[in-house]
Coordinates of N, CA, C and O and ligand atoms in Angstrom, one line a residue:
M1 N 0.7 11.9 -11.3 CA 1.7 11.4 -12.3 C 3.1 11.5 -11.7 O 3.4 12.3 -10.8
L2 N 4.0 10.7 -12.3 CA 5.4 10.7 -11.9 C 6.2 10.9 -13.2 O 5.9 10.4 -14.2
T3 N 7.4 11.5 -13.0 CA 8.3 11.5 -14.1 C 9.1 10.2 -14.1 O 9.1 9.4 -13.1
R4 N 9.6 9.8 -15.3 CA 10.4 8.6 -15.4 C 11.5 8.5 -14.3 O 11.7 7.5 -13.7
S5 N 12.2 9.7 -14.1 CA 13.2 9.6 -13.1 C 12.7 9.5 -11.7 O 13.4 8.8 -10.8
E6 N 11.5 10.0 -11.4 CA 10.9 9.8 -10.1 C 10.6 8.3 -9.9 O 10.8 7.8 -8.8
W7 N 10.0 7.7 -10.9 CA 9.7 6.3 -10.9 C 10.9 5.5 -10.6 O 11.0 4.6 -9.7
E8 N 12.0 5.8 -11.3 CA 13.3 5.0 -11.2 C 13.9 5.2 -9.8 O 14.4 4.3 -9.2
A9 N 13.8 6.4 -9.3 CA 14.4 6.7 -8.0 C 13.6 6.0 -6.9 O 14.2 5.4 -6.0
A10 N 12.3 5.9 -7.1 CA 11.5 5.2 -6.1 C 11.7 3.7 -6.1 O 11.7 3.0 -5.1
Q11 N 12.0 3.2 -7.3 CA 12.3 1.8 -7.5 C 13.6 1.5 -6.7 O 13.7 0.5 -6.0
E12 N 14.6 2.3 -6.9 CA 15.9 2.1 -6.3 C 15.8 2.2 -4.7 O 16.3 1.4 -4.0
R13 N 15.0 3.1 -4.3 CA 14.8 3.3 -2.9 C 14.0 2.1 -2.3 O 14.3 1.6 -1.2
A14 N 13.0 1.6 -3.0 CA 12.3 0.5 -2.5 C 13.2 -0.8 -2.4 O 13.0 -1.6 -1.5
L15 N 14.1 -0.9 -3.4 CA 15.0 -2.0 -3.3 C 15.9 -2.0 -2.1 O 16.1 -3.0 -1.5
E16 N 16.3 -0.8 -1.7 CA 17.1 -0.7 -0.4 C 16.3 -1.2 0.8 O 16.8 -1.9 1.6
Y17 N 15.0 -0.9 0.8 CA 14.2 -1.4 1.9 C 14.0 -2.9 1.8 O 14.1 -3.6 2.9
L18 N 13.8 -3.5 0.6 CA 13.6 -4.9 0.5 C 14.9 -5.6 0.9 O 14.9 -6.7 1.5
D19 N 16.0 -5.1 0.4 CA 17.3 -5.7 0.8 C 17.5 -5.7 2.3 O 17.9 -6.7 2.9
R20 N 17.2 -4.5 2.9 CA 17.4 -4.4 4.4 C 16.5 -5.4 5.1 O 16.8 -5.9 6.2
A21 N 15.3 -5.7 4.5 CA 14.4 -6.6 5.2 C 14.7 -8.1 4.9 O 14.1 -9.0 5.4
G22 N 15.8 -8.3 4.1 CA 16.2 -9.6 3.8 C 15.4 -10.4 2.7 O 15.5 -11.6 2.7
V23 N 14.7 -9.6 1.9 CA 13.9 -10.2 0.9 C 14.8 -10.7 -0.3 O 15.6 -9.9 -0.7
V24 N 14.7 -11.9 -0.7 CA 15.5 -12.4 -1.8 C 14.8 -12.3 -3.1 O 13.6 -12.8 -3.2
M25 N 15.4 -11.7 -4.0 CA 14.7 -11.4 -5.3 C 15.6 -11.8 -6.5 O 16.8 -11.8 -6.4
T26 N 15.0 -12.2 -7.6 CA 15.7 -12.5 -8.8 C 16.1 -11.1 -9.4 O 15.5 -10.1 -9.1
A27 N 17.0 -11.2 -10.4 CA 17.4 -10.0 -11.1 C 16.2 -9.4 -11.8 O 16.0 -8.2 -11.8
Q28 N 15.4 -10.3 -12.3 CA 14.2 -9.8 -13.1 C 13.2 -9.1 -12.1 O 12.7 -8.0 -12.4
E29 N 13.0 -9.7 -10.9 CA 12.1 -9.1 -10.0 C 12.6 -7.7 -9.5 O 11.8 -6.8 -9.3
R30 N 13.9 -7.6 -9.4 CA 14.4 -6.3 -9.0 C 14.1 -5.1 -9.9 O 14.1 -4.0 -9.6
K31 N 13.7 -5.5 -11.2 CA 13.3 -4.5 -12.2 C 11.8 -4.3 -12.2 O 11.3 -3.4 -12.9
Q32 N 11.1 -5.1 -11.5 CA 9.6 -5.2 -11.6 C 8.8 -4.4 -10.6 O 7.6 -4.6 -10.5
I33 N 9.5 -3.7 -9.7 CA 8.8 -3.0 -8.6 C 8.0 -1.9 -9.2 O 8.4 -1.1 -10.0
E34 N 6.7 -1.9 -8.9 CA 5.7 -1.0 -9.4 C 5.6 0.2 -8.4 O 5.5 -0.1 -7.2
I35 N 5.5 1.4 -8.9 CA 5.3 2.5 -8.1 C 3.9 3.1 -8.3 O 3.5 3.3 -9.4
S36 N 3.2 3.3 -7.2 CA 1.8 3.8 -7.3 C 1.7 5.2 -6.6 O 2.0 5.2 -5.4
D37 N 1.4 6.2 -7.3 CA 1.2 7.5 -6.6 C -0.3 7.8 -6.5 O -0.7 8.9 -6.1
F38 N -1.2 6.9 -6.9 CA -2.6 7.0 -6.9 C -3.1 8.3 -7.6 O -4.2 8.8 -7.3
G39 N -2.3 8.7 -8.5 CA -2.8 9.9 -9.3 C -2.7 11.2 -8.5 O -3.2 12.3 -9.0
L40 N -2.2 11.2 -7.3 CA -2.2 12.4 -6.5 C -0.9 13.2 -6.6 O -0.8 14.3 -6.1
S41 N 0.1 12.6 -7.3 CA 1.4 13.3 -7.6 C 2.1 13.8 -6.3 O 2.6 15.0 -6.3
N42 N 2.0 13.1 -5.3 CA 2.6 13.4 -4.0 C 3.1 12.1 -3.4 O 2.6 11.7 -2.3
L43 N 4.1 11.5 -4.1 CA 4.5 10.1 -3.7 C 5.0 10.0 -2.3 O 4.8 9.0 -1.6
E44 N 5.7 11.1 -1.8 CA 6.2 11.0 -0.5 C 5.1 10.8 0.6 O 5.4 10.2 1.6
T45 N 4.0 11.4 0.3 CA 2.9 11.3 1.3 C 1.9 10.1 1.0 O 1.5 9.4 1.8
F46 N 1.5 10.1 -0.3 CA 0.5 9.0 -0.7 C 1.1 8.1 -1.8 O 1.3 8.6 -2.9
G47 N 1.4 6.9 -1.4 CA 2.0 6.0 -2.4 C 2.3 4.6 -1.8 O 2.4 4.5 -0.6
V48 N 2.5 3.7 -2.7 CA 3.0 2.4 -2.3 C 4.0 1.9 -3.4 O 3.8 2.2 -4.6
Q49 N 4.9 1.1 -3.0 CA 5.8 0.4 -4.0 C 5.5 -1.1 -3.8 O 5.5 -1.6 -2.7
T50 N 5.3 -1.8 -4.9 CA 4.9 -3.2 -4.9 C 5.7 -4.1 -5.8 O 6.0 -3.7 -6.9
L51 N 6.0 -5.2 -5.2 CA 6.6 -6.3 -6.0 C 5.7 -7.5 -6.0 O 5.4 -8.0 -4.9
T52 N 5.1 -7.8 -7.1 CA 4.1 -8.9 -7.2 C 4.9 -10.2 -7.6 O 5.5 -10.2 -8.6
Y53 N 4.8 -11.2 -6.7 CA 5.5 -12.5 -7.0 C 4.6 -13.3 -8.0 O 5.1 -13.9 -8.9
F54 N 3.3 -13.3 -7.7 CA 2.4 -14.0 -8.6 C 1.0 -13.5 -8.3 O 0.7 -13.0 -7.2
N55 N 0.1 -13.5 -9.3 CA -1.3 -13.1 -9.2 C -2.1 -14.0 -10.2 O -2.2 -13.7 -11.3
T56 N -2.6 -15.1 -9.6 CA -3.3 -16.1 -10.5 C -4.8 -15.8 -10.4 O -5.2 -14.9 -9.7
D57 N -5.6 -16.7 -10.9 CA -7.1 -16.6 -10.8 C -7.5 -16.8 -9.4 O -8.7 -16.6 -9.1
R58 N -6.7 -17.3 -8.5 CA -7.1 -17.6 -7.2 C -6.3 -17.0 -6.1 O -6.8 -16.7 -5.0
L59 N -5.0 -16.8 -6.3 CA -4.1 -16.4 -5.3 C -3.1 -15.3 -5.7 O -2.8 -15.2 -6.9
C60 N -2.7 -14.5 -4.8 CA -1.7 -13.4 -5.1 C -0.8 -13.2 -3.9 O -1.2 -13.4 -2.7
A61 N 0.5 -13.0 -4.2 CA 1.5 -12.7 -3.1 C 2.3 -11.5 -3.6 O 2.8 -11.5 -4.7
K62 N 2.5 -10.6 -2.7 CA 3.3 -9.4 -3.0 C 4.1 -8.9 -1.8 O 3.8 -9.3 -0.7
E63 N 5.1 -8.1 -2.1 CA 5.8 -7.3 -1.1 C 5.3 -5.9 -1.3 O 5.3 -5.4 -2.4
I64 N 5.0 -5.2 -0.2 CA 4.6 -3.8 -0.3 C 5.7 -3.0 0.5 O 5.9 -3.4 1.7
V65 N 6.2 -2.1 -0.1 CA 7.2 -1.2 0.6 C 6.5 0.2 0.8 O 5.9 0.7 -0.1
L66 N 6.7 0.7 2.0 CA 6.2 2.0 2.3 C 7.4 2.8 2.8 O 8.2 2.4 3.6
F67 N 7.6 4.0 2.3 CA 8.6 4.9 2.8 C 8.2 5.5 4.1 O 7.0 5.4 4.4
P68 N 9.1 6.2 4.8 CA 8.6 6.7 6.1 C 7.4 7.6 6.0 O 7.3 8.5 5.2
F69 N 6.4 7.2 6.8 CA 5.1 7.9 7.0 C 4.3 7.9 5.7 O 3.2 8.6 5.6
Q70 N 4.7 7.2 4.7 CA 3.9 7.1 3.4 C 2.6 6.4 3.7 O 2.5 5.5 4.5
I71 N 1.5 6.9 3.0 CA 0.2 6.4 3.2 C -0.4 5.7 2.0 O -0.3 6.2 0.9
C72 N -1.0 4.5 2.3 CA -1.8 3.9 1.2 C -3.3 4.4 1.6 O -3.8 4.0 2.6
P73 N -3.9 5.2 0.7 CA -5.1 5.8 1.0 C -6.3 4.8 1.2 O -6.2 3.7 0.8
E74 N -7.3 5.4 1.8 CA -8.5 4.5 2.2 C -9.2 3.9 1.0 O -9.5 4.6 0.1
H75 N -9.4 2.6 1.1 CA -9.9 1.8 0.0 C -10.6 0.5 0.5 O -10.4 0.1 1.7
W76 N -11.3 -0.2 -0.4 CA -11.8 -1.5 -0.1 C -11.7 -2.3 -1.5 O -11.6 -1.7 -2.5
H77 N -11.8 -3.6 -1.3 CA -11.7 -4.5 -2.5 C -13.1 -5.0 -2.7 O -13.6 -5.9 -2.0
P78 N -13.8 -4.5 -3.8 CA -15.2 -4.9 -4.0 C -15.5 -6.3 -4.6 O -14.6 -6.9 -5.1
R79 N -16.7 -6.7 -4.5 CA -17.2 -7.9 -5.1 C -17.0 -7.8 -6.6 O -17.2 -6.7 -7.2
V80 N -16.5 -8.9 -7.3 CA -16.4 -8.9 -8.7 C -17.1 -10.2 -9.2 O -16.5 -11.3 -9.0
G81 N -18.3 -10.1 -9.7 CA -19.1 -11.2 -10.1 C -19.3 -12.2 -8.9 O -19.8 -11.7 -7.9
A82 N -18.9 -13.4 -9.1 CA -19.1 -14.4 -8.0 C -18.0 -14.3 -6.9 O -18.2 -14.8 -5.8
D83 N -17.0 -13.5 -7.2 CA -15.9 -13.3 -6.2 C -16.3 -12.3 -5.2 O -16.7 -11.1 -5.6
P84 N -16.4 -12.6 -3.9 CA -16.8 -11.6 -2.9 C -15.9 -10.4 -2.7 O -16.2 -9.5 -2.0
G85 N -14.7 -10.5 -3.4 CA -13.7 -9.4 -3.2 C -12.5 -9.9 -2.6 O -12.5 -11.0 -2.0
K86 N -11.4 -9.2 -2.7 CA -10.1 -9.7 -2.2 C -10.1 -9.9 -0.7 O -10.3 -8.9 0.0
E87 N -9.7 -11.1 -0.3 CA -9.4 -11.3 1.1 C -7.9 -11.1 1.2 O -7.1 -11.6 0.4
E88 N -7.4 -10.4 2.2 CA -6.0 -9.9 2.2 C -5.4 -10.1 3.6 O -6.0 -9.7 4.6
T89 N -4.2 -10.8 3.7 CA -3.5 -10.9 4.9 C -2.2 -10.1 4.8 O -1.4 -10.4 3.9
M90 N -2.1 -9.2 5.7 CA -0.8 -8.4 5.8 C 0.0 -8.9 6.9 O -0.5 -9.0 8.0
R91 N 1.3 -9.2 6.6 CA 2.2 -9.6 7.7 C 3.4 -8.7 7.6 O 4.0 -8.5 6.5
I92 N 3.8 -8.1 8.7 CA 4.9 -7.1 8.7 C 6.2 -7.8 8.7 O 6.4 -8.7 9.6
R93 N 7.0 -7.5 7.8 CA 8.4 -8.1 7.7 C 9.4 -7.2 8.3 O 10.3 -7.6 9.0
W94 N 9.2 -5.9 8.1 CA 10.2 -4.9 8.6 C 9.5 -3.6 8.9 O 8.6 -3.2 8.1
G95 N 9.9 -2.9 9.9 CA 9.4 -1.6 10.2 C 8.1 -1.6 11.0 O 7.7 -2.6 11.6
L96 N 7.3 -0.5 10.9 CA 6.1 -0.3 11.7 C 5.0 0.1 10.8 O 5.3 1.0 9.9
V97 N 3.8 -0.4 11.0 CA 2.7 0.0 10.2 C 1.5 0.3 11.1 O 1.2 -0.4 12.0
Y98 N 0.9 1.5 10.8 CA -0.4 1.8 11.4 C -1.5 1.5 10.4 O -1.6 2.1 9.4
L99 N -2.3 0.5 10.8 CA -3.5 0.1 10.0 C -4.7 0.7 10.6 O -4.9 0.6 11.8
Y100 N -5.6 1.2 9.7 CA -6.9 1.7 10.2 C -8.1 1.0 9.5 O -8.1 0.8 8.3
I101 N -9.0 0.6 10.4 CA -10.2 -0.2 9.9 C -11.4 0.4 10.6 O -11.3 1.2 11.5
P102 N -12.6 0.0 10.2 CA -13.8 0.5 10.8 C -13.9 0.1 12.3 O -13.3 -0.9 12.8
G103 N -14.5 1.0 13.1 CA -14.7 0.7 14.5 C -14.5 2.0 15.4 O -14.8 2.0 16.5
A104 N -13.9 3.0 14.8 CA -13.7 4.3 15.5 C -13.5 5.4 14.4 O -13.1 5.1 13.3
G105 N -13.7 6.6 14.9 CA -13.5 7.8 14.0 C -12.0 8.0 14.0 O -11.2 7.4 14.8
I106 N -11.6 9.0 13.3 CA -10.1 9.3 13.2 C -9.7 10.3 14.2 O -10.2 11.3 14.4
D107 N -8.7 9.9 15.0 CA -8.1 10.7 16.0 C -7.6 12.0 15.5 O -7.0 12.0 14.4
P108 N -7.8 13.1 16.2 CA -7.3 14.4 15.6 C -5.8 14.4 15.3 O -5.3 15.0 14.4
L109 N -5.0 13.7 16.1 CA -3.5 13.6 15.9 C -3.3 12.9 14.6 O -2.3 13.3 13.8
V110 N -4.0 11.9 14.3 CA -3.9 11.1 13.0 C -4.3 12.0 11.8 O -3.7 12.1 10.8
K111 N -5.4 12.8 12.1 CA -5.9 13.7 11.0 C -4.8 14.7 10.6 O -4.7 15.0 9.4
E112 N -3.9 15.1 11.5 CA -2.8 16.0 11.1 C -1.9 15.3 10.1 O -1.4 16.0 9.2
R113 N -1.7 14.0 10.2 CA -0.8 13.3 9.3 C -1.4 13.1 7.9 O -0.7 13.0 7.0
I114 N -2.8 13.2 7.8 CA -3.4 13.1 6.5 C -3.8 14.4 5.9 O -4.3 14.5 4.8
A115 N -3.4 15.4 6.7 CA -3.4 16.8 6.3 C -4.6 17.2 5.4 O -5.8 17.0 5.8
H116 N -4.3 17.7 4.2 CA -5.3 18.3 3.3 C -6.3 17.4 2.7 O -7.2 17.8 2.1
R117 N -6.0 16.0 2.8 CA -7.0 15.1 2.2 C -7.8 14.4 3.3 O -8.4 13.3 3.1
K118 N -7.9 15.0 4.5 CA -8.5 14.2 5.6 C -9.9 13.9 5.4 O -10.5 13.0 6.0
E119 N -10.6 14.7 4.6 CA -12.1 14.4 4.4 C -12.3 13.1 3.6 O -13.4 12.6 3.6
Y120 N -11.2 12.6 3.0 CA -11.3 11.3 2.3 C -10.9 10.1 3.1 O -10.6 9.0 2.5
F121 N -10.8 10.3 4.4 CA -10.5 9.1 5.3 C -11.6 9.1 6.3 O -12.0 10.1 6.9
S122 N -12.2 7.9 6.5 CA -13.3 7.8 7.5 C -13.1 6.8 8.6 O -13.7 6.9 9.6
V123 N -12.3 5.8 8.4 CA -12.2 4.7 9.4 C -10.9 5.0 10.2 O -9.9 5.3 9.7
G124 N -11.0 4.8 11.6 CA -9.9 5.3 12.4 C -9.6 4.3 13.6 O -8.9 4.7 14.5
K125 N -10.1 3.1 13.5 CA -9.7 2.2 14.6 C -8.2 1.7 14.2 O -8.0 1.1 13.2
E126 N -7.3 2.1 15.1 CA -5.9 2.0 14.8 C -5.4 0.6 15.3 O -5.6 0.3 16.5
I127 N -4.6 -0.1 14.4 CA -3.9 -1.3 14.8 C -2.5 -1.1 14.5 O -2.1 -0.8 13.3
V128 N -1.6 -1.2 15.5 CA -0.2 -1.0 15.3 C 0.4 -2.4 15.0 O 0.3 -3.3 15.8
L129 N 1.1 -2.5 13.9 CA 1.7 -3.8 13.5 C 3.2 -3.7 13.4 O 3.7 -2.8 12.8
R130 N 3.8 -4.7 14.0 CA 5.3 -4.7 14.1 C 5.7 -6.0 13.4 O 4.9 -6.9 13.2
P131 N 7.1 -6.2 13.1 CA 7.5 -7.4 12.5 C 7.0 -8.7 13.1 O 7.1 -8.8 14.4
G132 N 6.4 -9.5 12.3 CA 5.9 -10.8 12.8 C 4.4 -10.7 13.1 O 3.7 -11.7 13.2
D133 N 3.9 -9.5 13.2 CA 2.4 -9.3 13.4 C 1.7 -9.5 12.0 O 2.2 -9.1 11.0
Q134 N 0.5 -10.0 12.1 CA -0.3 -10.2 10.8 C -1.7 -10.0 11.1 O -2.2 -10.1 12.2
I135 N -2.5 -9.6 10.1 CA -3.9 -9.4 10.2 C -4.6 -9.8 8.9 O -4.0 -9.5 7.8
T136 N -5.7 -10.4 9.0 CA -6.5 -10.7 7.8 C -7.7 -9.8 7.7 O -8.5 -9.7 8.6
L137 N -7.8 -9.2 6.5 CA -9.0 -8.3 6.2 C -10.0 -9.0 5.4 O -9.6 -9.5 4.3
E138 N -11.2 -9.1 5.9 CA -12.2 -9.8 5.1 C -12.6 -8.9 3.9 O -12.4 -7.7 3.9
P139 N -13.1 -9.6 2.8 CA -13.5 -8.8 1.6 C -14.4 -7.7 2.0 O -15.3 -7.8 2.8
G140 N -14.2 -6.5 1.3 CA -15.1 -5.4 1.5 C -14.7 -4.5 2.7 O -15.3 -3.4 2.9
T141 N -13.7 -4.9 3.5 CA -13.4 -4.1 4.7 C -12.7 -2.8 4.2 O -11.7 -2.8 3.5
V142 N -13.2 -1.7 4.7 CA -12.6 -0.4 4.4 C -11.3 -0.3 5.2 O -11.3 -0.6 6.4
H143 N -10.2 0.1 4.6 CA -8.9 0.2 5.3 C -8.0 1.1 4.6 O -8.1 1.4 3.5
W144 N -7.1 1.6 5.5 CA -5.9 2.4 4.9 C -4.8 2.2 5.9 O -5.0 1.7 7.0
F145 N -3.6 2.5 5.5 CA -2.4 2.3 6.3 C -1.3 3.2 6.1 O -1.2 3.8 5.0
Q146 N -0.5 3.4 7.1 CA 0.6 4.3 7.0 C 1.9 3.7 7.7 O 1.7 3.0 8.7
A147 N 3.0 3.9 7.1 CA 4.3 3.5 7.7 C 4.6 4.4 8.9 O 4.3 5.5 8.9
G148 N 5.4 3.8 9.8 CA 6.0 4.6 10.9 C 7.2 5.3 10.4 O 7.5 5.4 9.1
P149 N 8.0 5.9 11.3 CA 9.1 6.8 10.9 C 10.2 6.2 10.1 O 11.0 6.9 9.4
E150 N 10.4 4.9 10.1 CA 11.5 4.3 9.3 C 11.0 3.6 8.0 O 11.8 3.0 7.3
G151 N 9.7 3.7 7.8 CA 9.1 3.0 6.6 C 8.8 1.6 7.0 O 8.9 1.2 8.2
A152 N 8.4 0.8 6.0 CA 8.0 -0.6 6.3 C 8.0 -1.5 5.1 O 8.0 -1.0 3.9
V153 N 8.2 -2.8 5.3 CA 8.0 -3.8 4.3 C 7.0 -4.8 4.8 O 7.1 -5.3 5.9
I154 N 6.0 -5.0 3.9 CA 4.8 -5.8 4.3 C 4.7 -7.0 3.3 O 4.7 -6.8 2.1
D155 N 4.6 -8.2 3.9 CA 4.3 -9.4 3.0 C 2.8 -9.4 2.9 O 2.1 -9.4 3.9
D156 N 2.3 -9.4 1.7 CA 0.9 -9.3 1.4 C 0.4 -10.5 0.7 O 0.8 -10.8 -0.4
Y157 N -0.5 -11.3 1.3 CA -1.0 -12.5 0.7 C -2.5 -12.3 0.5 O -3.2 -11.9 1.5
S158 N -3.0 -12.7 -0.6 CA -4.5 -12.5 -0.8 C -5.0 -13.4 -1.9 O -4.3 -14.1 -2.6
S159 N -6.4 -13.4 -2.0 CA -7.0 -13.9 -3.2 C -6.6 -13.0 -4.3 O -6.0 -12.0 -4.2
T160 N -7.1 -13.3 -5.5 CA -6.7 -12.6 -6.7 C -6.8 -11.1 -6.5 O -7.8 -10.6 -6.0
S161 N -5.8 -10.4 -7.0 CA -5.7 -9.0 -6.8 C -6.2 -8.3 -8.2 O -5.6 -8.7 -9.2
R162 N -7.1 -7.4 -8.1 CA -7.6 -6.6 -9.2 C -7.5 -5.2 -8.9 O -8.5 -4.5 -8.6
D163 N -6.2 -4.7 -8.8 CA -6.0 -3.3 -8.3 C -6.9 -2.3 -9.0 O -7.3 -1.3 -8.3
V164 N -7.0 -2.4 -10.3 CA -7.8 -1.3 -11.0 C -9.2 -1.2 -10.6 O -9.9 -0.2 -10.8
L165 N -9.8 -2.3 -10.0 CA -11.2 -2.3 -9.5 C -11.3 -1.9 -8.1 O -12.4 -1.7 -7.6
D166 N -10.2 -1.7 -7.4 CA -10.3 -1.2 -6.0 C -11.1 0.1 -5.9 O -11.0 0.9 -6.8
Q167 N -11.8 0.2 -4.8 CA -12.6 1.4 -4.6 C -11.9 2.3 -3.6 O -11.5 1.8 -2.5
F168 N -11.8 3.6 -3.9 CA -11.1 4.5 -3.0 C -12.1 5.6 -2.5 O -13.0 6.0 -3.3
T169 N -12.0 6.0 -1.3 CA -12.9 7.1 -0.8 C -12.6 8.4 -1.5 O -13.5 9.2 -1.7
D170 N -11.3 8.6 -1.8 CA -10.9 9.9 -2.4 C -11.2 9.9 -3.9 O -10.7 9.1 -4.6
P171 N -12.1 10.8 -4.3 CA -12.6 10.7 -5.7 C -11.5 11.1 -6.7 O -11.6 10.9 -7.9
D172 N -10.4 11.7 -6.2 CA -9.4 12.2 -7.1 C -8.4 11.1 -7.5 O -7.5 11.2 -8.3
I173 N -8.5 9.9 -6.8 CA -7.5 8.9 -7.0 C -7.7 8.1 -8.3 O -8.8 7.8 -8.7
V174 N -6.6 8.0 -9.0 CA -6.5 7.2 -10.2 C -5.5 6.1 -9.9 O -4.4 6.3 -9.5
R175 N -6.0 4.8 -10.1 CA -5.2 3.7 -9.6 C -4.0 3.4 -10.5 O -2.9 2.9 -10.0
T176 N -4.1 3.7 -11.8 CA -2.9 3.4 -12.6 C -2.0 4.6 -12.7 O -2.4 5.7 -13.0
T177 N -0.7 4.4 -12.4 CA 0.2 5.5 -12.3 C 0.6 5.9 -13.7 O 0.9 5.1 -14.6
Q178 N 0.5 7.2 -13.9 CA 0.8 7.8 -15.2 C 2.3 8.3 -15.2 O 2.7 9.0 -14.2
I179 N 3.1 7.9 -16.2 CA 4.5 8.3 -16.2 C 4.6 9.3 -17.3 O 4.2 9.1 -18.5
V180 N 5.2 10.4 -17.0 CA 5.5 11.4 -18.0 C 7.0 11.5 -18.2 O 7.8 11.4 -17.2
D181 N 7.5 11.8 -19.4 CA 9.0 11.9 -19.6 C 9.4 13.3 -19.5 O 8.6 14.2 -19.6
Ligands
ZN1 ZN1 -6.2 -3.3 0.5

């Protein structure tokens, strides 16, 4: 959970990254940045800040902001009825992102960065993404990612996004952020 003031501070901070990355937003969009702490109440380490431009029955486009070394925990986008699950293309706009997908175990040095929750991370094939780099993840691909030392801004294009149905390896994760006053 996050306090209202933590949520607002994270929104302000995310806006600084989006501005630095040259993202043009309406006044309304500037108020719509969502903060996700994944229910772990440790936003500095585990969290994402998201601005959703649109999310229709077929397509979705978002900006994802990561603070320095912040982690989006290991997850996948499952099949929903006839939909095979979200296909997602991440394109780095600013900063550095370490993306991890199936193909290797997790390097001990990386394990240090995920500290006390390392048992909830299993895929460790590292792909380093810099501005202009992009990658498409097929539906169902297990993945997680972490920003480099300066944070990151990611343009995220996908089929329909159903965040609440995403599956996470960590059983303690709650996808909807709870705000307490
Ligand atoms: Zn994903």
